[in-house]
Coordinates of C-alpha atoms in Angstrom, one line a residue:
Chain W
M1 CA 31.0 -22.3 -0.4
I2 CA 27.3 -21.2 -0.1
N3 CA 26.4 -18.8 -3.1
L4 CA 24.6 -15.8 -0.3
H5 CA 22.0 -15.2 -3.8
S6 CA 20.7 -18.4 -4.2
L7 CA 20.6 -19.3 -0.8
Y8 CA 17.9 -16.6 0.0
T9 CA 16.4 -17.8 -3.1
F10 CA 16.1 -20.8 -1.7
I11 CA 14.8 -19.1 1.7
D12 CA 12.6 -17.1 0.6
L13 CA 10.5 -19.7 -1.9
A14 CA 10.4 -21.5 1.5
G15 CA 8.9 -18.8 3.0
T16 CA 6.3 -17.5 0.4
F17 CA 5.3 -21.8 0.6
A18 CA 4.8 -21.2 4.3
F19 CA 2.5 -17.8 4.1
A20 CA 0.7 -19.2 1.0
I21 CA -0.5 -22.0 2.7
S22 CA -1.9 -19.6 5.9
G23 CA -3.0 -17.1 3.2
A24 CA -4.9 -19.6 1.0
V25 CA -6.7 -21.4 4.0
A26 CA -8.1 -17.6 5.8
A27 CA -9.1 -17.0 2.0
R28 CA -10.9 -20.1 1.4
D29 CA -12.4 -19.8 5.0
K30 CA -14.0 -17.0 4.1
G31 CA -15.9 -18.0 0.9
L32 CA -13.8 -16.7 -1.5
D33 CA -13.7 -18.1 -4.8
V34 CA -11.4 -20.2 -6.1
F35 CA -9.4 -17.3 -8.1
G36 CA -9.8 -15.1 -4.8
V37 CA -8.2 -17.3 -3.3
L38 CA -5.0 -17.6 -5.6
V39 CA -5.0 -14.2 -5.5
V40 CA -4.6 -13.7 -1.1
S41 CA -2.7 -16.7 -1.2
F42 CA -0.3 -15.2 -3.8
T43 CA -0.7 -11.4 -1.9
V44 CA 0.2 -12.5 0.9
A45 CA 3.2 -14.8 -0.1
C46 CA 4.8 -12.5 -2.1
G47 CA 3.4 -8.6 -0.4
G48 CA 6.4 -8.8 2.0
G49 CA 8.8 -8.9 -0.5
I50 CA 7.6 -6.7 -3.4
I51 CA 7.8 -4.0 -0.7
R52 CA 11.1 -4.9 0.0
D53 CA 12.2 -5.3 -3.8
V54 CA 10.8 -1.8 -4.1
C55 CA 12.6 0.3 -1.9
I56 CA 16.0 -1.4 -2.2
G57 CA 15.3 -0.9 -6.0
A58 CA 15.3 -4.3 -7.4
I59 CA 12.8 -3.5 -9.6
P60 CA 10.8 -5.3 -11.1
P61 CA 10.4 -7.8 -7.4
A62 CA 11.3 -10.7 -7.5
G63 CA 7.6 -11.8 -6.9
L64 CA 7.1 -10.4 -10.0
S65 CA 9.2 -11.5 -12.3
D66 CA 10.3 -14.9 -10.8
W67 CA 7.9 -17.5 -11.9
R68 CA 8.9 -19.9 -9.0
Y69 CA 7.2 -17.2 -6.4
L70 CA 3.8 -17.5 -8.4
L71 CA 4.3 -21.4 -9.0
V72 CA 5.2 -21.9 -5.6
S73 CA 2.3 -20.2 -4.2
V74 CA -0.2 -21.0 -6.3
I75 CA 0.9 -24.9 -5.5
A76 CA 0.3 -23.8 -1.8
A77 CA -3.4 -22.5 -2.7
I78 CA -4.6 -25.4 -3.7
I79 CA -3.4 -28.4 -1.4
A80 CA -5.3 -25.5 0.9
M81 CA -8.2 -25.6 -1.3
G82 CA -8.4 -28.8 -2.8
L83 CA -6.7 -31.9 -1.6
S84 CA -8.7 -32.5 1.5
P85 CA -7.1 -34.9 3.8
L86 CA -4.0 -32.5 3.4
M87 CA -6.0 -30.5 4.1
K88 CA -7.2 -31.8 7.7
L89 CA -3.7 -31.8 8.3
L90 CA -2.6 -28.1 7.7
D91 CA -5.3 -26.6 9.1
R92 CA -4.1 -26.9 13.3
P93 CA 0.0 -26.4 11.5
V94 CA -1.1 -23.0 9.8
I95 CA 0.0 -21.6 12.8
L96 CA 3.5 -23.0 12.7
F97 CA 3.5 -22.7 9.0
D98 CA 3.3 -18.9 9.3
A99 CA 5.8 -19.1 11.8
L100 CA 7.9 -20.8 9.7
G101 CA 7.3 -18.3 7.4
L102 CA 7.8 -15.1 9.3
S103 CA 10.8 -16.9 10.4
L104 CA 12.4 -17.3 6.9
F105 CA 10.9 -14.2 5.6
A106 CA 13.0 -11.9 8.4
V107 CA 16.2 -13.6 7.6
S108 CA 15.8 -13.6 3.5
G109 CA 14.6 -9.6 3.8
A110 CA 17.7 -9.1 5.9
E111 CA 19.9 -10.7 3.3
K112 CA 18.7 -9.6 0.1
A113 CA 19.1 -5.7 1.5
L114 CA 22.6 -6.4 2.1
S115 CA 23.2 -7.9 -1.0
F116 CA 22.1 -4.9 -2.8
G117 CA 24.5 -2.9 -0.8
H118 CA 22.2 -1.1 1.9
N119 CA 22.6 -0.2 5.3
N120 CA 22.4 -2.4 8.8
E121 CA 19.5 -0.4 9.6
V122 CA 17.5 -0.4 6.1
A123 CA 17.9 -4.5 6.2
I124 CA 17.4 -5.0 9.3
L125 CA 13.8 -2.7 8.9
L126 CA 13.3 -4.6 5.5
G127 CA 13.5 -8.0 7.4
M128 CA 11.0 -7.5 9.7
I129 CA 9.0 -6.0 7.0
T130 CA 9.5 -8.5 4.6
A131 CA 7.9 -11.0 7.3
V132 CA 5.0 -8.9 8.5
G133 CA 3.9 -7.3 5.3
G134 CA 2.3 -10.0 4.0
G135 CA 0.3 -11.1 6.9
V136 CA -0.5 -7.3 7.4
I137 CA -2.3 -6.9 3.9
R138 CA -3.9 -10.5 4.5
D139 CA -6.0 -9.0 7.6
I140 CA -6.7 -5.4 5.9
F141 CA -7.8 -7.7 2.7
L142 CA -10.1 -9.7 5.1
N143 CA -10.9 -6.0 6.7
R144 CA -9.3 -6.7 10.4
I145 CA -7.0 -4.6 12.4
P146 CA -4.3 -6.8 11.8
V147 CA -3.5 -9.2 14.1
I148 CA 0.3 -8.4 14.5
F149 CA -0.3 -5.7 16.3
E150 CA -1.6 -7.7 19.1
K151 CA -1.8 -10.9 19.6
E152 CA 2.3 -12.7 20.8
I153 CA 5.3 -11.6 20.4
Y154 CA 5.3 -11.7 16.4
A155 CA 6.8 -8.7 14.7
S156 CA 9.2 -8.3 17.4
A157 CA 10.2 -11.8 17.0
A158 CA 11.7 -11.2 13.3
L159 CA 13.3 -8.0 13.7
L160 CA 15.7 -10.0 16.5
G161 CA 16.2 -12.4 13.3
A162 CA 16.8 -9.9 11.3
V163 CA 19.3 -8.1 13.5
V164 CA 21.1 -11.4 13.9
V165 CA 21.6 -11.8 10.6
V166 CA 23.1 -7.9 10.2
A167 CA 24.8 -8.2 13.6
G168 CA 26.7 -12.2 12.0
H169 CA 27.9 -9.8 8.6
S170 CA 28.8 -7.0 10.8
W171 CA 31.2 -9.1 13.2
G172 CA 32.1 -11.4 10.0
I173 CA 30.9 -14.8 10.8
P174 CA 30.8 -17.3 8.0
N175 CA 27.7 -17.2 5.9
G176 CA 26.7 -20.8 6.4
W177 CA 26.4 -19.5 9.8
V178 CA 24.6 -16.5 9.8
S179 CA 20.9 -17.3 8.0
P180 CA 20.6 -20.5 9.9
A181 CA 21.4 -18.8 12.9
G182 CA 18.5 -15.5 12.6
F183 CA 16.2 -18.2 11.3
I184 CA 16.2 -20.6 14.6
I185 CA 16.1 -17.5 16.6
C186 CA 13.3 -16.1 15.2
L187 CA 11.2 -19.5 15.1
V188 CA 12.1 -20.5 18.6
I189 CA 10.9 -16.9 20.1
R190 CA 7.4 -17.1 17.8
L191 CA 7.2 -20.8 19.0
L192 CA 7.9 -20.0 23.0
A193 CA 5.9 -17.5 22.7
L194 CA 2.6 -18.3 21.3
K195 CA 2.9 -22.1 23.7
Y196 CA 3.5 -20.0 26.7
H197 CA 1.1 -17.1 25.2
W198 CA 3.6 -14.6 25.6
K199 CA 3.0 -11.1 24.8
L200 CA 4.6 -7.8 25.4
P201 CA 3.4 -5.4 28.0
S202 CA 0.5 -2.6 27.2
F203 CA -0.5 0.8 28.1
S204 CA -3.7 1.3 27.6
E205 CA -5.1 -0.1 31.0
R206 CA -3.5 3.1 32.5
K207 CA -6.8 4.7 31.1
K208 CA -8.8 2.7 32.6
Chain H
M1 CA 22.8 30.3 2.3
I2 CA 20.4 27.9 3.2
N3 CA 21.2 24.2 2.3
L4 CA 17.8 23.4 0.5
H5 CA 18.8 19.7 1.4
S6 CA 19.6 20.0 5.3
L7 CA 16.5 22.3 5.3
Y8 CA 14.0 19.6 4.1
T9 CA 15.7 17.0 6.0
F10 CA 14.7 19.4 9.4
I11 CA 11.6 19.9 8.3
D12 CA 11.0 16.1 7.8
L13 CA 12.3 15.2 11.7
A14 CA 9.8 17.5 12.9
G15 CA 6.4 16.5 11.1
T16 CA 7.7 13.0 11.7
F17 CA 7.9 13.7 15.6
A18 CA 4.7 15.1 15.3
F19 CA 2.9 12.6 13.3
A20 CA 4.6 9.7 15.7
I21 CA 3.4 10.7 19.0
S22 CA -0.5 11.2 17.2
G23 CA 0.3 7.4 15.9
A24 CA 1.4 6.5 19.0
V25 CA -1.4 7.9 20.8
A26 CA -4.0 6.0 18.5
A27 CA -2.2 2.7 19.0
R28 CA -2.0 2.8 22.7
D29 CA -5.7 3.6 22.8
K30 CA -6.4 0.7 20.9
G31 CA -4.4 -1.1 23.3
L32 CA -1.7 -2.4 21.0
D33 CA 1.8 -3.5 23.1
V34 CA 4.6 -1.9 23.7
F35 CA 5.4 -2.8 20.2
G36 CA 2.6 -2.3 18.4
V37 CA 2.6 1.0 19.5
L38 CA 6.1 1.9 18.2
V39 CA 5.6 -0.3 14.9
V40 CA 2.3 2.1 14.4
S41 CA 4.2 5.4 15.5
F42 CA 6.7 4.4 13.0
T43 CA 4.3 3.4 9.9
V44 CA 2.7 6.7 10.9
A45 CA 5.1 8.7 11.1
C46 CA 7.1 7.9 7.9
G47 CA 4.6 6.0 5.7
G48 CA 3.7 9.2 3.6
G49 CA 7.3 9.7 3.4
I50 CA 8.2 6.2 2.2
I51 CA 6.0 6.5 -0.5
R52 CA 7.0 9.5 -1.6
D53 CA 11.1 8.2 -1.8
V54 CA 9.6 5.3 -4.2
C55 CA 8.0 7.4 -6.3
I56 CA 10.6 10.3 -6.9
G57 CA 13.6 7.5 -7.2
A58 CA 14.8 8.0 -3.7
I59 CA 16.3 5.1 -2.8
P60 CA 16.4 3.2 -0.2
P61 CA 13.7 5.7 1.5
A62 CA 15.2 8.0 3.8
G63 CA 12.9 6.8 6.4
L64 CA 14.3 3.3 6.2
S65 CA 17.5 4.7 5.5
D66 CA 18.3 7.5 8.4
W67 CA 18.5 6.4 11.5
R68 CA 17.2 9.3 12.6
Y69 CA 13.8 9.4 11.2
L70 CA 13.9 5.6 13.5
L71 CA 14.8 7.6 16.7
V72 CA 12.4 10.4 16.7
S73 CA 9.6 8.0 16.5
V74 CA 10.8 5.5 18.8
I75 CA 12.0 8.7 21.4
A76 CA 8.1 10.1 20.4
A77 CA 5.9 6.6 21.1
I78 CA 7.8 6.4 24.3
I79 CA 6.6 9.6 25.2
A80 CA 3.3 9.1 24.6
M81 CA 3.1 5.0 26.0
G82 CA 5.6 5.9 29.1
L83 CA 5.6 9.8 30.7
S84 CA 2.4 10.1 32.3
P85 CA 2.3 13.7 33.2
L86 CA 3.3 14.5 29.5
M87 CA 1.2 12.6 28.3
K88 CA -1.8 13.9 30.0
L89 CA -0.1 17.1 28.3
L90 CA -0.1 16.0 24.9
D91 CA -3.7 13.8 25.2
R92 CA -6.0 17.1 24.2
P93 CA -3.0 18.7 22.1
V94 CA -2.5 15.3 19.7
I95 CA -4.9 16.9 17.5
L96 CA -2.4 20.3 17.4
F97 CA 0.9 17.9 16.6
D98 CA -1.5 16.4 14.1
A99 CA -1.6 20.0 12.1
L100 CA 1.8 20.5 12.9
G101 CA 2.7 17.6 11.0
L102 CA 0.2 17.6 8.0
S103 CA 2.1 21.1 7.4
L104 CA 5.4 19.6 8.0
F105 CA 5.7 17.1 5.5
A106 CA 3.4 19.1 2.8
V107 CA 6.1 21.8 2.6
S108 CA 8.9 18.9 3.1
G109 CA 6.9 16.7 0.4
A110 CA 7.2 18.8 -1.8
E111 CA 11.0 20.4 -1.6
K112 CA 12.5 16.8 -2.0
A113 CA 10.4 15.7 -4.7
L114 CA 11.7 19.2 -6.7
S115 CA 15.3 18.5 -5.3
F116 CA 14.9 15.3 -7.3
G117 CA 14.5 17.5 -10.4
H118 CA 11.1 16.3 -10.5
N119 CA 8.4 18.8 -12.2
N120 CA 5.7 20.9 -10.1
E121 CA 2.4 18.3 -10.7
V122 CA 4.5 15.6 -9.4
A123 CA 5.9 18.0 -6.1
I124 CA 2.7 18.8 -5.5
L125 CA 1.0 15.7 -5.7
L126 CA 3.4 14.5 -3.8
G127 CA 3.3 17.2 -1.4
M128 CA 0.1 16.2 -0.5
I129 CA 0.7 12.8 -0.5
T130 CA 3.5 13.1 2.1
A131 CA 1.4 15.2 4.5
V132 CA -2.5 13.2 4.7
G133 CA -0.2 9.5 3.7
G134 CA 0.2 8.1 7.1
G135 CA -2.6 9.3 8.8
V136 CA -4.7 7.3 6.1
I137 CA -2.6 3.9 7.0
R138 CA -2.7 4.2 10.5
D139 CA -6.7 4.7 9.7
I140 CA -6.6 1.3 7.5
F141 CA -4.7 0.0 10.1
L142 CA -7.1 1.2 12.9
N143 CA -10.3 -0.7 10.6
R144 CA -11.8 2.6 9.9
I145 CA -12.8 5.1 6.8
P146 CA -9.4 7.6 6.7
V147 CA -10.9 10.5 8.6
I148 CA -9.0 12.6 6.5
F149 CA -12.1 12.3 3.7
E150 CA -14.6 13.0 5.9
K151 CA -13.5 15.8 8.1
E152 CA -12.3 19.4 8.4
I153 CA -10.4 21.1 5.5
Y154 CA -7.6 18.5 6.2
A155 CA -5.6 17.6 2.9
S156 CA -7.2 20.5 0.7
A157 CA -4.9 22.8 3.8
A158 CA -1.7 20.5 2.5
L159 CA -2.5 20.5 -0.8
L160 CA -2.4 24.9 -1.0
G161 CA 1.0 24.5 1.8
A162 CA 2.2 22.4 -1.2
V163 CA 1.0 24.7 -4.1
V164 CA 2.7 27.4 -2.3
V165 CA 5.9 25.9 -2.1
V166 CA 6.3 24.7 -6.3
A167 CA 4.8 28.0 -7.1
G168 CA 7.1 30.0 -4.6
H169 CA 10.4 28.7 -6.2
S170 CA 8.8 28.7 -9.6
W171 CA 8.6 32.8 -9.4
G172 CA 12.1 32.9 -7.8
I173 CA 11.2 33.8 -4.4
P174 CA 14.6 33.3 -1.7
N175 CA 14.4 29.7 -0.7
G176 CA 14.5 31.1 2.6
W177 CA 10.9 32.4 2.7
V178 CA 9.1 29.6 0.6
S179 CA 9.3 27.0 2.7
P180 CA 7.8 29.1 5.8
A181 CA 5.1 30.6 4.1
G182 CA 3.9 27.5 2.7
F183 CA 3.7 26.0 6.3
I184 CA 1.9 29.1 8.2
I185 CA -0.5 28.9 5.3
C186 CA -1.3 24.9 5.3
L187 CA -1.5 25.4 9.4
V188 CA -3.3 28.2 9.3
I189 CA -5.6 27.0 7.2
R190 CA -5.8 23.8 9.3
L191 CA -6.1 25.5 12.4
L192 CA -9.1 27.8 11.8
A193 CA -10.9 24.7 10.1
L194 CA -10.6 23.3 14.1
K195 CA -11.6 25.9 15.3
Y196 CA -14.4 27.2 12.4
H197 CA -15.7 23.4 12.1
W198 CA -14.9 24.5 8.1
K199 CA -16.0 21.8 6.0
L200 CA -16.5 21.5 2.2
P201 CA -20.1 20.3 0.9
S202 CA -20.6 17.1 0.4
F203 CA -23.6 16.0 -2.6
S204 CA -24.7 13.0 -0.6
E205 CA -27.6 14.9 0.4
R206 CA -29.2 14.8 -3.6
K207 CA -30.0 11.4 -3.0
K208 CA -31.9 11.9 0.0
Chain R
M1 CA 1.9 2.5 -37.2
I2 CA 0.8 2.8 -34.5
N3 CA 2.9 4.1 -31.4
L4 CA 2.8 1.6 -28.6
H5 CA 3.8 4.3 -26.4
S6 CA 0.5 6.2 -27.5
L7 CA -1.6 3.8 -27.7
Y8 CA -1.0 2.6 -24.4
T9 CA -1.3 6.3 -23.1
F10 CA -4.2 7.2 -24.9
I11 CA -6.0 3.7 -23.3
D12 CA -4.9 4.2 -20.2
L13 CA -6.7 7.8 -19.9
A14 CA -9.9 6.1 -20.7
G15 CA -9.5 3.7 -18.1
T16 CA -8.5 6.3 -15.3
F17 CA -12.2 8.4 -16.6
A18 CA -13.9 5.1 -16.5
F19 CA -12.2 4.5 -13.0
A20 CA -12.5 7.4 -12.1
I21 CA -16.4 7.5 -12.2
S22 CA -16.7 4.7 -10.4
G23 CA -14.4 6.3 -7.4
A24 CA -16.3 9.0 -7.2
V25 CA -19.7 7.9 -7.4
A26 CA -18.6 5.7 -4.8
A27 CA -17.2 8.3 -2.4
R28 CA -20.1 10.3 -3.3
D29 CA -22.8 7.6 -2.3
K30 CA -20.9 7.5 1.1
G31 CA -20.9 11.1 1.9
L32 CA -17.1 12.7 1.2
D33 CA -16.9 16.1 1.3
V34 CA -15.6 17.7 -2.4
F35 CA -12.1 17.4 -1.7
G36 CA -12.7 13.9 -0.6
V37 CA -14.6 13.0 -3.6
L38 CA -11.8 14.1 -5.7
V39 CA -9.2 12.5 -3.4
V40 CA -11.3 8.8 -4.1
S41 CA -11.4 9.4 -7.8
F42 CA -7.9 10.0 -8.8
T43 CA -6.6 7.1 -6.2
V44 CA -8.9 4.5 -7.8
A45 CA -8.1 6.0 -11.0
C46 CA -4.4 6.5 -10.6
G47 CA -4.1 4.2 -8.1
G48 CA -3.0 0.6 -10.1
G49 CA -1.0 2.9 -12.4
I50 CA 0.8 4.1 -9.5
I51 CA 2.0 0.6 -8.5
R52 CA 2.7 -0.9 -12.1
D53 CA 4.9 2.1 -12.7
V54 CA 6.4 1.8 -9.7
C55 CA 6.9 -2.3 -10.2
I56 CA 8.8 -1.4 -13.6
G57 CA 10.7 1.8 -12.8
A58 CA 8.5 3.8 -14.8
I59 CA 9.6 7.2 -11.7
P60 CA 8.1 9.0 -11.1
P61 CA 4.7 7.4 -11.6
A62 CA 2.8 8.7 -14.5
G63 CA -0.3 9.1 -13.0
L64 CA 1.5 11.5 -11.1
S65 CA 3.4 13.4 -13.8
D66 CA 1.4 13.4 -16.3
W67 CA -0.9 16.6 -15.7
R68 CA -3.7 14.2 -17.9
Y69 CA -4.2 11.7 -15.9
L70 CA -5.1 14.4 -13.1
L71 CA -7.3 15.8 -15.4
V72 CA -9.2 13.2 -16.5
S73 CA -9.9 12.3 -13.1
V74 CA -11.1 16.1 -12.0
I75 CA -13.3 16.3 -14.4
A76 CA -14.9 12.4 -14.2
A77 CA -15.6 13.3 -10.7
I78 CA -17.4 16.7 -11.1
I79 CA -19.6 14.8 -13.7
A80 CA -20.4 12.4 -11.5
M81 CA -21.0 15.1 -8.5
G82 CA -22.5 17.6 -10.3
L83 CA -23.8 17.3 -13.6
S84 CA -28.0 15.3 -11.9
P85 CA -29.1 14.9 -14.9
L86 CA -26.1 12.9 -16.1
M87 CA -25.3 12.0 -13.1
K88 CA -28.9 10.0 -13.4
L89 CA -27.7 8.4 -16.2
L90 CA -24.7 7.3 -15.0
D91 CA -25.7 5.8 -11.4
R92 CA -26.8 2.4 -13.3
P93 CA -23.8 2.4 -16.1
V94 CA -21.4 2.7 -12.8
I95 CA -21.4 -1.0 -13.5
L96 CA -20.1 -0.9 -17.3
F97 CA -17.5 2.4 -16.7
D98 CA -16.2 -0.4 -14.0
A99 CA -16.4 -3.2 -16.8
L100 CA -14.5 -0.9 -19.2
G101 CA -11.5 0.6 -16.5
L102 CA -10.9 -3.2 -15.8
S103 CA -10.1 -4.3 -20.0
L104 CA -9.2 -1.0 -20.5
F105 CA -6.1 -1.3 -17.8
A106 CA -6.0 -5.0 -18.3
V107 CA -4.3 -4.0 -21.8
S108 CA -1.7 -0.7 -20.9
G109 CA -0.8 -2.6 -18.2
A110 CA 0.1 -5.5 -19.9
E111 CA 1.7 -3.2 -22.6
K112 CA 3.4 -1.1 -20.4
A113 CA 5.5 -3.7 -19.1
L114 CA 6.3 -4.9 -22.6
S115 CA 7.6 -2.4 -23.6
F116 CA 10.1 -1.1 -20.1
G117 CA 11.3 -4.6 -21.5
H118 CA 10.3 -7.0 -18.6
N119 CA 8.9 -10.7 -19.8
N120 CA 5.6 -11.8 -19.5
E121 CA 5.1 -13.2 -16.2
V122 CA 5.7 -9.1 -15.3
A123 CA 3.5 -8.2 -17.7
I124 CA 0.5 -10.4 -17.4
L125 CA 1.0 -9.9 -13.5
L126 CA 1.3 -6.3 -13.7
G127 CA -1.9 -6.1 -16.2
M128 CA -4.0 -7.8 -13.5
I129 CA -2.5 -5.2 -10.7
T130 CA -3.4 -1.6 -13.2
A131 CA -7.0 -3.5 -13.3
V132 CA -7.8 -4.0 -10.0
G133 CA -5.5 -2.3 -7.8
G134 CA -7.8 1.2 -8.0
G135 CA -11.0 -1.5 -7.0
V136 CA -9.3 -3.1 -3.8
I137 CA -8.0 0.4 -3.0
R138 CA -11.5 1.9 -3.0
D139 CA -12.6 -1.1 -1.1
I140 CA -9.8 -0.8 1.5
F141 CA -10.5 3.1 2.3
L142 CA -13.9 2.5 2.0
N143 CA -13.6 -0.5 4.8
R144 CA -15.1 -3.4 3.2
I145 CA -13.3 -6.7 2.4
P146 CA -12.5 -6.5 -1.9
V147 CA -15.6 -7.2 -3.5
I148 CA -12.9 -8.3 -6.5
F149 CA -12.4 -11.4 -4.0
E150 CA -16.0 -12.8 -4.1
K151 CA -18.6 -11.6 -7.2
E152 CA -18.4 -12.1 -10.2
I153 CA -15.9 -13.1 -12.5
Y154 CA -13.5 -9.8 -12.4
A155 CA -9.8 -10.3 -12.1
S156 CA -9.6 -13.6 -13.8
A157 CA -10.7 -11.6 -16.8
A158 CA -8.8 -8.8 -16.4
L159 CA -5.9 -11.3 -15.6
L160 CA -6.8 -13.0 -19.4
G161 CA -7.0 -10.1 -21.1
A162 CA -3.4 -9.6 -19.8
V163 CA -2.4 -12.9 -21.0
V164 CA -4.1 -12.2 -24.3
V165 CA -1.7 -9.4 -25.3
V166 CA 1.4 -10.9 -24.1
A167 CA 0.4 -13.8 -26.2
G168 CA -0.3 -11.6 -29.3
H169 CA 3.1 -9.9 -28.6
S170 CA 5.2 -13.0 -28.5
W171 CA 3.4 -14.9 -31.4
G172 CA 4.4 -11.6 -33.9
I173 CA 0.4 -10.6 -34.3
P174 CA 0.6 -6.9 -35.7
N175 CA 0.4 -4.4 -32.4
G176 CA -2.6 -3.3 -33.5
W177 CA -4.6 -6.1 -33.7
V178 CA -3.4 -7.5 -30.0
S179 CA -4.6 -4.8 -27.6
P180 CA -8.1 -4.7 -29.4
A181 CA -8.5 -8.4 -29.1
G182 CA -6.5 -8.1 -25.2
F183 CA -9.6 -5.8 -24.1
I184 CA -12.7 -7.3 -26.2
I185 CA -11.9 -10.4 -24.5
C186 CA -11.8 -9.0 -21.2
L187 CA -14.6 -6.7 -21.6
V188 CA -16.9 -9.8 -23.1
I189 CA -16.1 -12.5 -20.7
R190 CA -16.6 -9.8 -17.4
L191 CA -20.3 -8.2 -18.9
L192 CA -21.0 -11.7 -19.8
A193 CA -20.6 -12.7 -16.1
L194 CA -22.9 -9.7 -14.9
K195 CA -25.6 -11.2 -16.9
Y196 CA -25.6 -14.4 -16.2
H197 CA -23.9 -14.1 -12.7
W198 CA -20.8 -16.3 -13.6
K199 CA -19.1 -17.5 -10.3
L200 CA -15.8 -19.9 -10.1
P201 CA -16.5 -22.3 -7.0
S202 CA -15.8 -21.6 -3.8
F203 CA -14.7 -24.0 -1.8
S204 CA -15.7 -23.1 1.9
E205 CA -18.7 -25.0 2.0
R206 CA -16.8 -28.2 2.4
K207 CA -16.4 -26.9 5.6
K208 CA -19.9 -27.2 6.8

């Protein structure tokens, strides 16, 4: 039987790695120094999870107290900064890592909120916040409007992934199926949105 | 006898509606997509309250766990985005909604901090933070210096509203009078400041 | 025998004064009004500590519940705004105050996390976050990339100060020595970095 706690820890660490790569590459391209890249990488990777943990009362936040999060984001930052051949490989795939991180965090955020005994709405909202929080912090640090508010379906994919997790648990579907389903649905929607430039409509044109 | 808890919940929901309208209009005018408008609207409306709840130990924050906050901000965002005739009516009044939200949140923030047993300073500061937090987050998202630091008397009106609530309770004035008094004083000062362009002095001119 | 709790409160208040001066001068130079300067000054001075307190479960945060923090930052803001002769003296030394605040908060952040029973990693990370948090918030408010990510050794000095504190306590070095050692090491590194423009390398040049 799958242990829910170790499941979401594993998913969380994988998401941490994915977002740390994306944060480190963005920080490196802005010309930040080594330590700046490490800090941004860690903040992007763990920021969403720290917000989630503070909101569900998981004190101190796992991102601060569990050395594995720090280690994973330092390793990701070193890979992004230093290993040139790998870096070349990663330059394009960073958007894939970002999509992986989004899907992993949407699931782990919802799972953790549920495992702390909170209600479905908290789990859905914090799943999405865990998933998009790091990217919003990255864009605020880099002094631009968070891209999640403008680009292809992004936060809405995370929301759907979290909804799948919460619905799966409340319908009594076995744990081993729920997280993978939420992950795959979020990831597929995000990748399809990237490939076909799916966008949600906006209403500002009405003013022209 | 008025129940303090349901009083501040009602005030809080009214403030949520007012700020959600203001956030949604700002996000729509920036050209964000439907989901972006919903997210900004919810964040502006509930951001200040979530900060307050985290600081007073009200875990999970009401903005995340109470579906009424989400519902109210979604309705406000739909009104701001979709209902053109209403939207036209709301375009100018957005500044009035903002003033209403400011006054409602200053009162509800202070009331909630007191009802959780915290001291007067916590109640006053969190009243103000609840009131201005959403607007500060909105401006950070939209990548500009938070207007509250520069424009007509704003945060200081919220501070005064919170002071009135705290002073009223510590002087033993009946509950039914305290919140309305704080609300009205904050609102009147804000509206007068808007009408007559009251500004606090600044000291930067000395450097010219 | 030195009482650890009153020690870090004193250090914390000294750091609050130092950062409040730095926040108030920056806000004044941006032309904010009197109240805006007070708010920015308080936020810069207490923001890092409030994040720390929320993360270690010290509810409500000392910055909100202990009137001395508010008083100290109001006094610092008044000095920065009003007392012209003193202000002239402070205009250059603001960078020294910032270095003092950095060193004091790195130590007090780590001490407080330990005194709440958290592990070494939490203490080190929160020491650094307490130290740099206020400055990051200041730069986000003033709508620029946080300078700590780009300029001379800064966050890394705070990290080292926090490491010294944590290492000192876990090696059983007497309390009276640990905090001063962490403070002095952080301060000396920061001042030397300022004097000789020490910078950590960055990797962005590789892309040219």
